[in-house]
Tab-separated table of C-alpha atoms and ligand atoms in Angstrom:
chain	number	residue	atom	x	y	z
A	718	UNK	CA	176.604	42.103	21.914
A	719	UNK	CA	177.778	43.359	18.146
A	720	UNK	CA	174.389	44.848	17.387
A	721	UNK	CA	175.638	45.074	13.490
A	722	UNK	CA	177.141	41.559	13.668
A	723	UNK	CA	173.869	40.333	14.731
A	724	UNK	CA	171.913	42.028	12.396
A	725	UNK	CA	173.708	40.898	9.734
A	726	UNK	CA	173.074	37.031	11.243
A	727	UNK	CA	169.643	37.616	11.220
A	728	UNK	CA	169.454	38.513	7.439
A	729	UNK	CA	171.896	36.145	6.238
A	730	UNK	CA	169.288	33.403	7.574
A	731	UNK	CA	165.706	35.066	7.172
A	732	UNK	CA	164.467	37.557	4.954
A	733	UNK	CA	163.326	40.349	7.304
A	734	UNK	CA	161.906	43.868	6.201
A	735	UNK	CA	163.067	46.868	8.043
A	736	UNK	CA	160.523	46.937	10.624
A	737	UNK	CA	160.909	43.138	11.515
A	738	UNK	CA	164.984	43.621	11.732
A	739	UNK	CA	164.495	46.728	13.773
A	740	UNK	CA	161.746	45.179	15.872
A	741	UNK	CA	164.628	42.798	17.280
A	742	UNK	CA	166.764	45.706	18.935
A	743	UNK	CA	163.543	47.933	19.690
A	744	UNK	CA	164.675	48.150	23.374
A	745	UNK	CA	168.244	50.047	22.100
A	746	UNK	CA	167.743	53.405	21.476
A	747	UNK	CA	164.823	55.541	22.135
A	748	UNK	CA	162.485	57.954	20.029
A	749	UNK	CA	162.690	56.217	16.701
A	750	UNK	CA	159.967	53.671	15.280
A	751	UNK	CA	161.529	49.675	14.679
A	752	UNK	CA	161.854	50.667	11.130
A	753	UNK	CA	163.988	53.094	10.985
A	754	UNK	CA	166.197	50.947	13.223
A	755	UNK	CA	165.915	48.527	10.539
A	756	UNK	CA	166.867	51.021	7.643
A	757	UNK	CA	169.870	51.874	9.885
A	758	UNK	CA	171.676	48.816	10.516
A	759	UNK	CA	170.734	47.717	6.634
A	760	UNK	CA	172.743	50.906	5.595
A	761	UNK	CA	175.366	50.767	7.953
A	762	UNK	CA	176.259	46.846	6.570
A	763	UNK	CA	175.693	48.016	3.766
A	764	UNK	CA	178.582	50.810	3.972
A	765	UNK	CA	180.800	47.567	5.989
A	766	UNK	CA	180.305	45.576	2.937
A	767	UNK	CA	181.084	48.286	0.427
A	768	UNK	CA	184.681	49.130	2.298
A	769	UNK	CA	185.393	45.210	2.241
A	770	UNK	CA	184.596	45.188	-1.662
A	771	UNK	CA	186.773	47.643	-2.654
A	772	UNK	CA	189.710	46.212	-0.373
A	773	UNK	CA	188.964	43.563	-2.825
A	774	UNK	CA	187.775	41.018	0.349
A	775	UNK	CA	185.280	38.397	-1.283
A	776	UNK	CA	182.868	38.989	1.748
A	777	UNK	CA	182.307	42.430	0.827
A	778	UNK	CA	180.076	41.083	-2.372
A	779	UNK	CA	178.743	38.182	-0.781
A	780	UNK	CA	177.527	40.720	2.045
A	781	UNK	CA	175.988	43.003	-0.678
A	782	UNK	CA	173.946	39.897	-2.086
A	783	UNK	CA	172.584	39.249	0.780
A	784	UNK	CA	171.358	42.591	1.636
A	785	UNK	CA	170.118	42.818	-1.889
A	786	UNK	CA	168.026	39.578	-1.265
A	787	UNK	CA	167.183	38.788	2.375
A	788	UNK	CA	167.121	42.492	3.262
A	789	UNK	CA	165.067	44.191	0.192
A	790	UNK	CA	167.549	47.146	0.007
A	791	UNK	CA	167.643	49.149	-2.803
A	792	UNK	CA	170.484	50.668	-1.822
A	793	UNK	CA	172.511	47.429	-1.508
A	794	UNK	CA	171.211	46.344	-5.071
A	795	UNK	CA	172.651	50.298	-6.312
A	796	UNK	CA	175.853	49.221	-4.782
A	797	UNK	CA	176.609	46.473	-6.338
A	798	UNK	CA	175.310	47.734	-9.866
A	799	UNK	CA	177.824	50.375	-8.937
A	800	UNK	CA	180.639	48.412	-8.492
A	801	UNK	CA	179.661	46.351	-11.860
A	802	UNK	CA	178.655	42.938	-10.130
A	803	UNK	CA	175.745	40.829	-10.887
A	804	UNK	CA	172.553	41.828	-9.007
A	805	UNK	CA	170.746	39.197	-7.581
A	806	UNK	CA	166.749	38.913	-7.828
A	807	UNK	CA	164.544	40.858	-4.943
A	808	UNK	CA	164.361	38.061	-2.030
A	809	UNK	CA	160.389	37.081	-1.383
A	810	UNK	CA	158.607	38.411	1.377
A	811	UNK	CA	159.339	39.165	4.961
A	812	UNK	CA	159.822	35.781	7.202
A	813	UNK	CA	157.872	37.133	10.045
A	814	UNK	CA	155.532	39.788	8.745
A	815	UNK	CA	154.498	38.513	5.353
A	816	UNK	CA	154.654	41.867	4.381
A	817	UNK	CA	151.949	43.006	6.366
A	818	UNK	CA	153.081	46.069	7.791
A	819	UNK	CA	153.003	47.438	4.319
A	820	UNK	CA	149.414	47.436	4.439
A	821	UNK	CA	149.054	49.522	7.758
A	822	UNK	CA	147.484	52.324	5.357
A	823	UNK	CA	144.656	50.368	3.936
A	824	UNK	CA	143.874	48.602	7.314
A	825	UNK	CA	143.589	51.978	9.411
A	826	UNK	CA	141.390	53.259	6.663
A	827	UNK	CA	139.245	49.816	7.027
A	828	UNK	CA	139.292	50.639	10.845
A	829	UNK	CA	137.862	54.160	10.652
A	830	UNK	CA	135.196	52.931	8.005
A	831	UNK	CA	133.904	50.292	10.906
A	832	UNK	CA	133.753	53.008	13.296
A	833	UNK	CA	131.307	54.723	11.286
A	834	UNK	CA	129.644	57.143	13.261
A	835	UNK	CA	129.775	55.486	16.282
A	836	UNK	CA	130.320	58.351	19.049
A	837	UNK	CA	133.294	57.717	21.152
A	838	UNK	CA	135.736	59.305	23.339
A	839	UNK	CA	138.768	56.361	23.750
A	840	UNK	CA	139.345	53.569	22.024
A	841	UNK	CA	142.010	50.435	22.237
A	842	UNK	CA	143.432	48.954	19.254
A	843	UNK	CA	143.439	44.959	19.236
A	844	UNK	CA	145.726	42.414	17.473
A	845	UNK	CA	144.740	39.102	16.238
A	846	UNK	CA	147.480	37.079	14.526
A	847	UNK	CA	147.524	33.131	13.448
A	848	UNK	CA	149.327	31.269	15.958
A	849	UNK	CA	152.354	30.443	13.850
A	850	UNK	CA	152.812	33.847	13.197
A	851	UNK	CA	153.798	34.651	16.765
A	852	UNK	CA	155.698	31.146	17.547
A	853	UNK	CA	158.001	32.040	14.029
A	854	UNK	CA	159.059	34.794	15.798
A	855	UNK	CA	159.386	33.641	19.469
A	856	UNK	CA	161.626	30.657	17.636
A	857	UNK	CA	163.854	32.834	15.695
A	858	UNK	CA	164.382	34.945	18.961
A	859	UNK	CA	165.308	32.238	20.683
A	860	UNK	CA	167.890	30.330	17.973
A	861	UNK	CA	169.632	33.769	17.788
A	862	UNK	CA	169.551	34.609	21.757
A	863	UNK	CA	167.660	38.002	20.680
A	864	UNK	CA	166.550	39.781	24.082
A	865	UNK	CA	165.903	43.297	23.317
A	866	UNK	CA	163.013	43.237	21.611
A	867	UNK	CA	159.165	43.975	21.072
A	868	UNK	CA	157.007	41.366	19.893
A	869	UNK	CA	155.076	41.391	16.253
A	870	UNK	CA	151.710	42.011	18.541
A	871	UNK	CA	152.627	44.526	20.247
A	872	UNK	CA	154.250	46.457	17.413
A	873	UNK	CA	151.156	46.259	15.067
A	874	UNK	CA	149.369	47.062	18.237
A	875	UNK	CA	151.244	50.480	19.070
A	876	UNK	CA	151.457	51.311	14.773
A	877	UNK	CA	147.353	50.609	14.617
A	878	UNK	CA	147.126	52.772	17.546
A	879	UNK	CA	148.972	55.688	16.880
A	880	UNK	CA	147.936	56.153	13.192
A	881	UNK	CA	143.761	55.948	14.363
A	882	UNK	CA	144.684	58.605	17.033
A	883	UNK	CA	146.503	60.571	14.627
A	884	UNK	CA	143.461	60.460	12.139
A	885	UNK	CA	140.617	60.855	14.833
A	886	UNK	CA	142.196	63.077	17.397
A	887	UNK	CA	141.045	60.171	20.109
A	888	UNK	CA	142.946	58.698	23.059
A	889	UNK	CA	143.698	55.188	22.735
A	890	UNK	CA	142.734	54.000	26.710
A	891	UNK	CA	143.407	50.523	28.011
A	892	UNK	CA	141.535	49.680	30.989
A	893	UNK	CA	137.849	51.077	29.646
A	894	UNK	CA	137.629	52.085	26.307
A	895	UNK	CA	134.484	52.736	23.978
A	896	UNK	CA	135.254	51.044	21.129
A	897	UNK	CA	137.913	48.310	20.420
A	898	UNK	CA	139.250	47.587	17.054
A	899	UNK	CA	140.073	44.464	16.577
A	900	UNK	CA	142.619	44.323	13.220
A	901	UNK	CA	143.633	41.024	11.739
A	902	UNK	CA	146.458	41.890	9.267
A	903	UNK	CA	147.223	38.604	7.939
A	904	UNK	CA	143.574	38.055	7.724
A	905	UNK	CA	142.997	41.663	5.874
A	906	UNK	CA	139.561	41.924	8.474
A	907	UNK	CA	138.576	44.268	10.743
A	908	UNK	CA	136.151	43.698	14.091
A	909	UNK	CA	134.782	46.491	16.023
A	910	UNK	CA	133.591	45.759	19.548
A	911	UNK	CA	131.377	48.570	21.418
A	912	UNK	CA	131.587	48.327	25.151
A	913	UNK	CA	128.006	49.489	26.804
A	914	UNK	CA	127.681	52.742	28.719
A	915	UNK	CA	125.863	52.912	32.292
A	916	UNK	CA	123.419	55.127	33.586
A	917	UNK	CA	123.068	54.907	37.121
A	918	UNK	CA	119.920	56.625	39.396
A	919	UNK	CA	117.327	56.424	41.419
A	920	UNK	CA	113.641	55.330	40.908
A	921	UNK	CA	110.568	55.833	43.035
A	922	UNK	CA	107.434	53.157	41.969
A	923	UNK	CA	104.460	55.753	42.722
A	924	UNK	CA	101.369	52.677	41.912
A	925	UNK	CA	101.193	49.128	43.001
A	926	UNK	CA	101.180	46.344	40.320
A	927	UNK	CA	103.886	47.205	37.994
A	928	UNK	CA	106.515	44.504	38.360
A	929	UNK	CA	110.448	45.866	38.239
A	930	UNK	CA	111.479	44.023	35.951
A	931	UNK	CA	109.854	42.877	32.419
A	932	UNK	CA	107.686	39.726	33.408
A	933	UNK	CA	107.003	37.117	31.036
A	934	UNK	CA	103.780	35.090	29.920
A	935	UNK	CA	104.295	32.073	31.545
A	936	UNK	CA	102.809	30.479	29.114
A	937	UNK	CA	104.459	31.599	26.370
A	938	UNK	CA	107.546	32.744	27.818
A	939	UNK	CA	107.971	36.111	25.418
A	940	UNK	CA	106.540	34.529	21.984
A	941	UNK	CA	103.021	35.726	22.126
A	942	UNK	CA	99.683	33.835	23.362
A	943	UNK	CA	95.986	34.117	23.445
A	944	UNK	CA	96.580	34.062	27.752
A	945	UNK	CA	98.720	37.574	27.259
A	946	UNK	CA	97.174	39.076	24.332
A	947	UNK	CA	100.359	38.215	21.679
A	948	UNK	CA	102.502	40.646	24.266
A	949	UNK	CA	104.433	37.689	25.414
A	950	UNK	CA	104.148	39.550	28.718
A	951	UNK	CA	102.087	39.292	32.166
A	952	UNK	CA	102.330	42.689	33.136
A	953	UNK	CA	101.885	45.597	29.971
A	954	UNK	CA	104.610	48.021	31.820
A	955	UNK	CA	107.554	47.456	33.828
A	956	UNK	CA	110.042	50.379	35.979
A	957	UNK	CA	112.601	48.249	34.036
A	958	UNK	CA	110.797	49.087	30.544
A	959	UNK	CA	109.313	52.695	31.460
A	960	UNK	CA	112.975	53.889	32.635
A	961	UNK	CA	114.983	52.277	29.738
A	962	UNK	CA	113.375	52.959	26.440
A	963	UNK	CA	113.686	56.869	25.919
A	964	UNK	CA	117.171	55.387	27.281
A	965	UNK	CA	117.683	52.872	24.530
A	966	UNK	CA	115.964	55.129	21.598
A	967	UNK	CA	118.283	58.198	22.547
A	968	UNK	CA	121.411	56.327	22.910
A	969	UNK	CA	120.202	53.984	19.458
A	970	UNK	CA	121.563	51.058	21.173
A	971	UNK	CA	121.232	47.228	20.502
A	972	UNK	CA	119.345	46.549	23.824
A	973	UNK	CA	119.227	47.284	27.683
A	974	UNK	CA	119.955	45.280	30.741
A	975	UNK	CA	118.279	46.523	34.131
A	976	UNK	CA	120.237	46.197	37.787
A	977	UNK	CA	118.782	47.873	40.842
A	978	UNK	CA	119.615	47.040	44.394
A	979	UNK	CA	117.212	44.310	45.471
A	980	UNK	CA	113.762	44.899	44.432
A	981	UNK	CA	110.684	45.432	45.642
A	982	UNK	CA	106.949	42.932	45.621
A	983	UNK	CA	104.864	43.868	42.846
A	984	UNK	CA	102.265	45.041	44.729
A	985	UNK	CA	104.252	47.675	47.081
A	986	UNK	CA	105.806	51.054	46.254
A	987	UNK	CA	108.704	52.426	45.933
A	988	UNK	CA	108.711	55.505	47.520
A	989	UNK	CA	110.641	57.931	49.411
A	990	UNK	CA	114.300	59.198	47.683
A	991	UNK	CA	113.867	55.948	45.676
A	992	UNK	CA	116.088	52.854	45.145
A	993	UNK	CA	119.109	52.382	43.190
A	994	UNK	CA	119.765	51.180	39.892
A	995	UNK	CA	121.836	51.035	36.856
A	996	UNK	CA	120.993	50.797	33.379
A	997	UNK	CA	123.716	48.834	31.115
A	998	UNK	CA	123.023	50.080	27.458
A	999	UNK	CA	124.679	47.387	24.521
A	1000	UNK	CA	126.364	48.794	21.280
A	1001	UNK	CA	125.098	52.553	21.754
A	1002	UNK	CA	125.720	54.618	18.636
A	1003	UNK	CA	125.299	57.524	20.784
A	1004	UNK	CA	127.011	58.117	23.891
A	1005	UNK	CA	127.235	62.223	24.246
A	1006	UNK	CA	123.254	62.319	25.457
A	1007	UNK	CA	121.950	64.738	27.469
A	1008	UNK	CA	120.727	62.545	30.664
A	1009	UNK	CA	118.401	65.329	31.748
A	1010	UNK	CA	116.418	65.577	29.100
A	1011	UNK	CA	116.259	61.609	28.830
A	1012	UNK	CA	115.529	61.839	32.632
A	1013	UNK	CA	112.348	64.364	31.621
A	1014	UNK	CA	111.110	62.101	28.894
A	1015	UNK	CA	111.168	59.290	31.175
A	1016	UNK	CA	109.227	61.102	33.831
A	1017	UNK	CA	106.692	62.448	31.385
A	1018	UNK	CA	106.169	59.179	29.836
A	1019	UNK	CA	105.776	57.193	33.122
A	1020	UNK	CA	104.119	60.098	34.743
A	1021	UNK	CA	101.776	58.963	38.223
A	1022	UNK	CA	103.672	55.470	38.083
A	1023	UNK	CA	107.497	55.842	37.738
A	1024	UNK	CA	109.437	58.767	38.542
A	1025	UNK	CA	113.461	58.552	38.060
A	1026	UNK	CA	116.174	60.811	39.361
A	1027	UNK	CA	119.732	61.644	39.287
A	1028	UNK	CA	120.609	59.780	36.157
A	1029	UNK	CA	124.738	59.931	35.560
A	1030	UNK	CA	127.065	58.147	33.719
A	1031	UNK	CA	128.948	55.342	35.762
A	1032	UNK	CA	131.177	52.295	35.185
A	1033	UNK	CA	130.500	48.976	35.239
A	1034	UNK	CA	131.964	48.745	38.649
A	1035	UNK	CA	129.112	50.304	39.638
A	1036	UNK	CA	126.474	47.157	38.958
A	1037	UNK	CA	128.694	45.061	41.517
A	1038	UNK	CA	128.575	47.173	44.120
A	1039	UNK	CA	124.885	47.660	43.550
A	1040	UNK	CA	124.378	44.299	44.106
A	1041	UNK	CA	126.075	43.994	46.602
A	1042	UNK	CA	124.400	46.963	48.351
A	1043	UNK	CA	121.526	44.793	48.624
A	1044	UNK	CA	122.754	44.327	51.718
A	1045	UNK	CA	122.060	47.834	52.780
A	1046	UNK	CA	119.419	49.231	55.481
A	1047	UNK	CA	116.140	49.393	54.040
A	1048	UNK	CA	112.622	51.257	55.634
A	1049	UNK	CA	109.252	50.139	54.868
A	1050	UNK	CA	105.779	51.226	55.666
A	1051	UNK	CA	102.899	49.002	56.184
A	1052	UNK	CA	99.208	48.123	57.317
A	1053	UNK	CA	99.094	44.999	58.958
A	1054	UNK	CA	95.250	43.270	59.787
A	1055	UNK	CA	95.182	41.069	62.406
A	1056	UNK	CA	92.570	38.288	63.164
A	1057	UNK	CA	91.635	39.341	66.387
A	1058	UNK	CA	91.463	42.993	68.095
A	1059	UNK	CA	94.696	44.206	69.536
A	1060	UNK	CA	95.255	46.368	72.720
A	1061	UNK	CA	97.671	49.610	73.129
A	1062	UNK	CA	99.857	47.043	75.019
A	1063	UNK	CA	99.951	44.804	71.903
A	1064	UNK	CA	101.739	47.207	69.738
A	1065	UNK	CA	103.961	48.555	72.565
A	1066	UNK	CA	104.706	44.452	73.113
A	1067	UNK	CA	105.776	44.726	69.317
A	1068	UNK	CA	108.067	48.001	69.189
A	1069	UNK	CA	110.073	46.576	72.454
A	1070	UNK	CA	110.126	42.989	71.279
A	1071	UNK	CA	111.128	43.700	67.618
A	1072	UNK	CA	113.142	46.897	68.185
A	1073	UNK	CA	116.773	45.811	67.791
A	1074	UNK	CA	116.065	42.053	67.306
A	1075	UNK	CA	117.857	39.575	65.200
A	1076	UNK	CA	115.592	37.556	63.026
A	1077	UNK	CA	115.983	34.405	61.562
A	1078	UNK	CA	114.057	34.056	58.623
A	1079	UNK	CA	114.175	30.505	56.186
A	1080	UNK	CA	113.526	31.499	52.645
A	1081	UNK	CA	110.224	31.902	52.047
A	1082	UNK	CA	107.424	29.533	50.776
A	1083	UNK	CA	106.334	32.106	47.944
A	1084	UNK	CA	109.995	32.638	46.604
A	1085	UNK	CA	111.329	28.952	47.447
A	1086	UNK	CA	110.639	28.155	43.924
A	1087	UNK	CA	113.295	30.328	42.559
A	1088	UNK	CA	115.787	30.806	46.112
A	1089	UNK	CA	117.913	28.028	47.455
A	1090	UNK	CA	116.361	27.034	50.930
A	1091	UNK	CA	118.135	28.792	53.890
A	1092	UNK	CA	118.419	30.706	56.795
A	1093	UNK	CA	119.493	33.985	57.069
A	1094	UNK	CA	119.553	36.699	59.964
A	1095	UNK	CA	118.804	40.229	59.363
A	1096	UNK	CA	118.511	42.963	61.908
A	1097	UNK	CA	115.247	45.273	62.539
A	1098	UNK	CA	117.374	48.505	63.907
A	1099	UNK	CA	113.387	50.097	64.983
A	1100	UNK	CA	109.666	49.288	64.377
A	1101	UNK	CA	107.255	51.896	65.034
A	1102	UNK	CA	103.129	50.842	65.491
A	1103	UNK	CA	100.654	53.340	64.911
A	1104	UNK	CA	96.963	52.010	65.450
A	1105	UNK	CA	94.406	52.802	62.614
A	1106	UNK	CA	92.213	50.639	63.920
A	1107	UNK	CA	91.384	47.211	66.502
A	1108	UNK	CA	92.272	45.300	63.643
A	1109	UNK	CA	94.539	47.099	61.717
A	1110	UNK	CA	97.972	48.981	62.533
A	1111	UNK	CA	100.705	50.621	60.503
A	1112	UNK	CA	104.239	49.559	61.189
A	1113	UNK	CA	107.416	51.362	60.043
A	1114	UNK	CA	110.118	49.200	59.723
A	1115	UNK	CA	113.894	50.062	59.524
A	1116	UNK	CA	115.865	47.190	58.907
A	1117	UNK	CA	118.647	45.068	57.477
A	1118	UNK	CA	118.358	45.065	53.356
A	1119	UNK	CA	116.993	41.254	52.215
A	1120	UNK	CA	114.433	41.145	55.219
A	1121	UNK	CA	111.247	39.589	53.693
A	1122	UNK	CA	108.878	41.965	55.637
A	1123	UNK	CA	105.542	40.323	54.682
A	1124	UNK	CA	106.810	36.486	56.348
A	1125	UNK	CA	107.734	39.054	59.490
A	1126	UNK	CA	104.246	39.741	59.801
A	1127	UNK	CA	102.932	36.490	58.880
A	1128	UNK	CA	105.826	34.248	60.663
A	1129	UNK	CA	105.331	32.066	57.402
A	1130	UNK	CA	104.392	29.191	58.820
A	1131	UNK	CA	107.269	29.806	61.621
A	1132	UNK	CA	109.424	29.768	59.131
A	1133	UNK	CA	110.285	33.653	60.469
A	1134	UNK	CA	111.107	33.908	63.971
A	1135	UNK	CA	110.621	35.867	65.516
A	1136	UNK	CA	107.137	36.979	63.928
A	1137	UNK	CA	104.326	39.826	64.587
A	1138	UNK	CA	101.648	36.517	64.391
A	1139	UNK	CA	103.482	34.349	66.874
A	1140	UNK	CA	104.115	37.051	69.686
A	1141	UNK	CA	100.892	38.550	70.077
A	1142	UNK	CA	99.235	35.052	69.703
A	1143	UNK	CA	96.880	36.709	66.885
A	1144	UNK	CA	97.398	35.933	63.059
A	1145	UNK	CA	98.190	38.820	61.367
A	1146	UNK	CA	98.707	39.950	57.382
A	1147	UNK	CA	100.153	42.188	55.341
A	1148	UNK	CA	97.345	44.859	53.257
A	1149	UNK	CA	100.073	47.278	52.249
A	1150	UNK	CA	103.592	47.725	51.711
A	1151	UNK	CA	105.664	50.925	50.625
A	1152	UNK	CA	109.194	50.906	51.097
A	1153	UNK	CA	110.441	54.390	52.241
A	1154	UNK	CA	114.007	54.078	51.914
A	1155	UNK	CA	116.912	52.435	50.833
A	1156	UNK	CA	119.903	53.148	52.091
A	1157	UNK	CA	123.266	52.388	50.479
A	1158	UNK	CA	126.439	52.066	52.196
A	1159	UNK	CA	128.409	54.172	50.022
B	539	LIG	ZN1	158.403	42.436	8.447
B	540	LIG	ZN1	101.459	34.651	26.590
């Protein structure tokens, strides 16, 4: 391909600015911008044409006129004036960009204004273009069999990314940017997308009767009614609210979502080293917050009820791993009560039969309204039983996550097998339940 001839062929068919002409040859030559390529091509073409004109070749003046009109070239104008030829009027606007590379500075300013005082480390520029603009360039490339070009979208993205990085000293990042600045040069519009932050930690629930997540009133579903005293909630507090509120305040975000690795029943405590969770904060204004300080604030506000630890920033992937981790191992301690007296032999039998047992468990009746009815298999690694009185025993259960332990005790009308009640022929129920450990396989 003769680059100069190709460039002239393009200009004789379409009015093109320096950016849009140079962009068709973007893969040729390094370390220069497309407008520099475009301008250099035009300069060479003017020199060639001027040479032809001096040799009295009519092609020379014809070419200069095309460069002056479709090439928007001041130099071509001046050359024509100098050799005393009629100077044609300036051409219309660039066929590909409609002159939008000319408002780069203006839209960069607008982008900075949109970012305002959001805190961020990394950003990404997204470009929105009318479909016809991209189609026009594709058709032009096909018609002239051009294969060294960059797309118009890519050039816009690159130039705005560079300009914003230069002005702010921040870095462009492709995978997980804090902010995405979506620029539409043809509509002169900026849209800011603020990506969420994720904070992981572990919580301990020191009292019973606090749900893990916000629990809406079953009558009004959050609107507020007589039953819930206008709060819209069935429980005044939850682990979710107690741990999220100080984070939301510090980051000035829009809202939070709470993700945990499984959940304990409302009437169960969560003790030991706590249960892993991740809090997602949408549209945070502040990202550079002190998690140690926030942790202290959460624990002071929720003293005696909920305690969080190990707060740290994580990425979105962590939420997915957390959900998968519901299958991790758990340790429970529960106080069981039997209908009839038990013997030491009974309690030893439970340890022997249930340690290492595979439990087949059909979805418990009490959660059937919100879970699919199916049979799960879960291992009990170890069961330890300690007698408290003739009718009461403490059990420590180390099992696979996802085992419903209250049903392991009651048998749930035969839906859990084997179970404590049937093994002893003595109906048993759970009085108190604590989660002692949640072991994540990292
Ligand atoms: Zn252009
Ligand atoms: Zn209500």
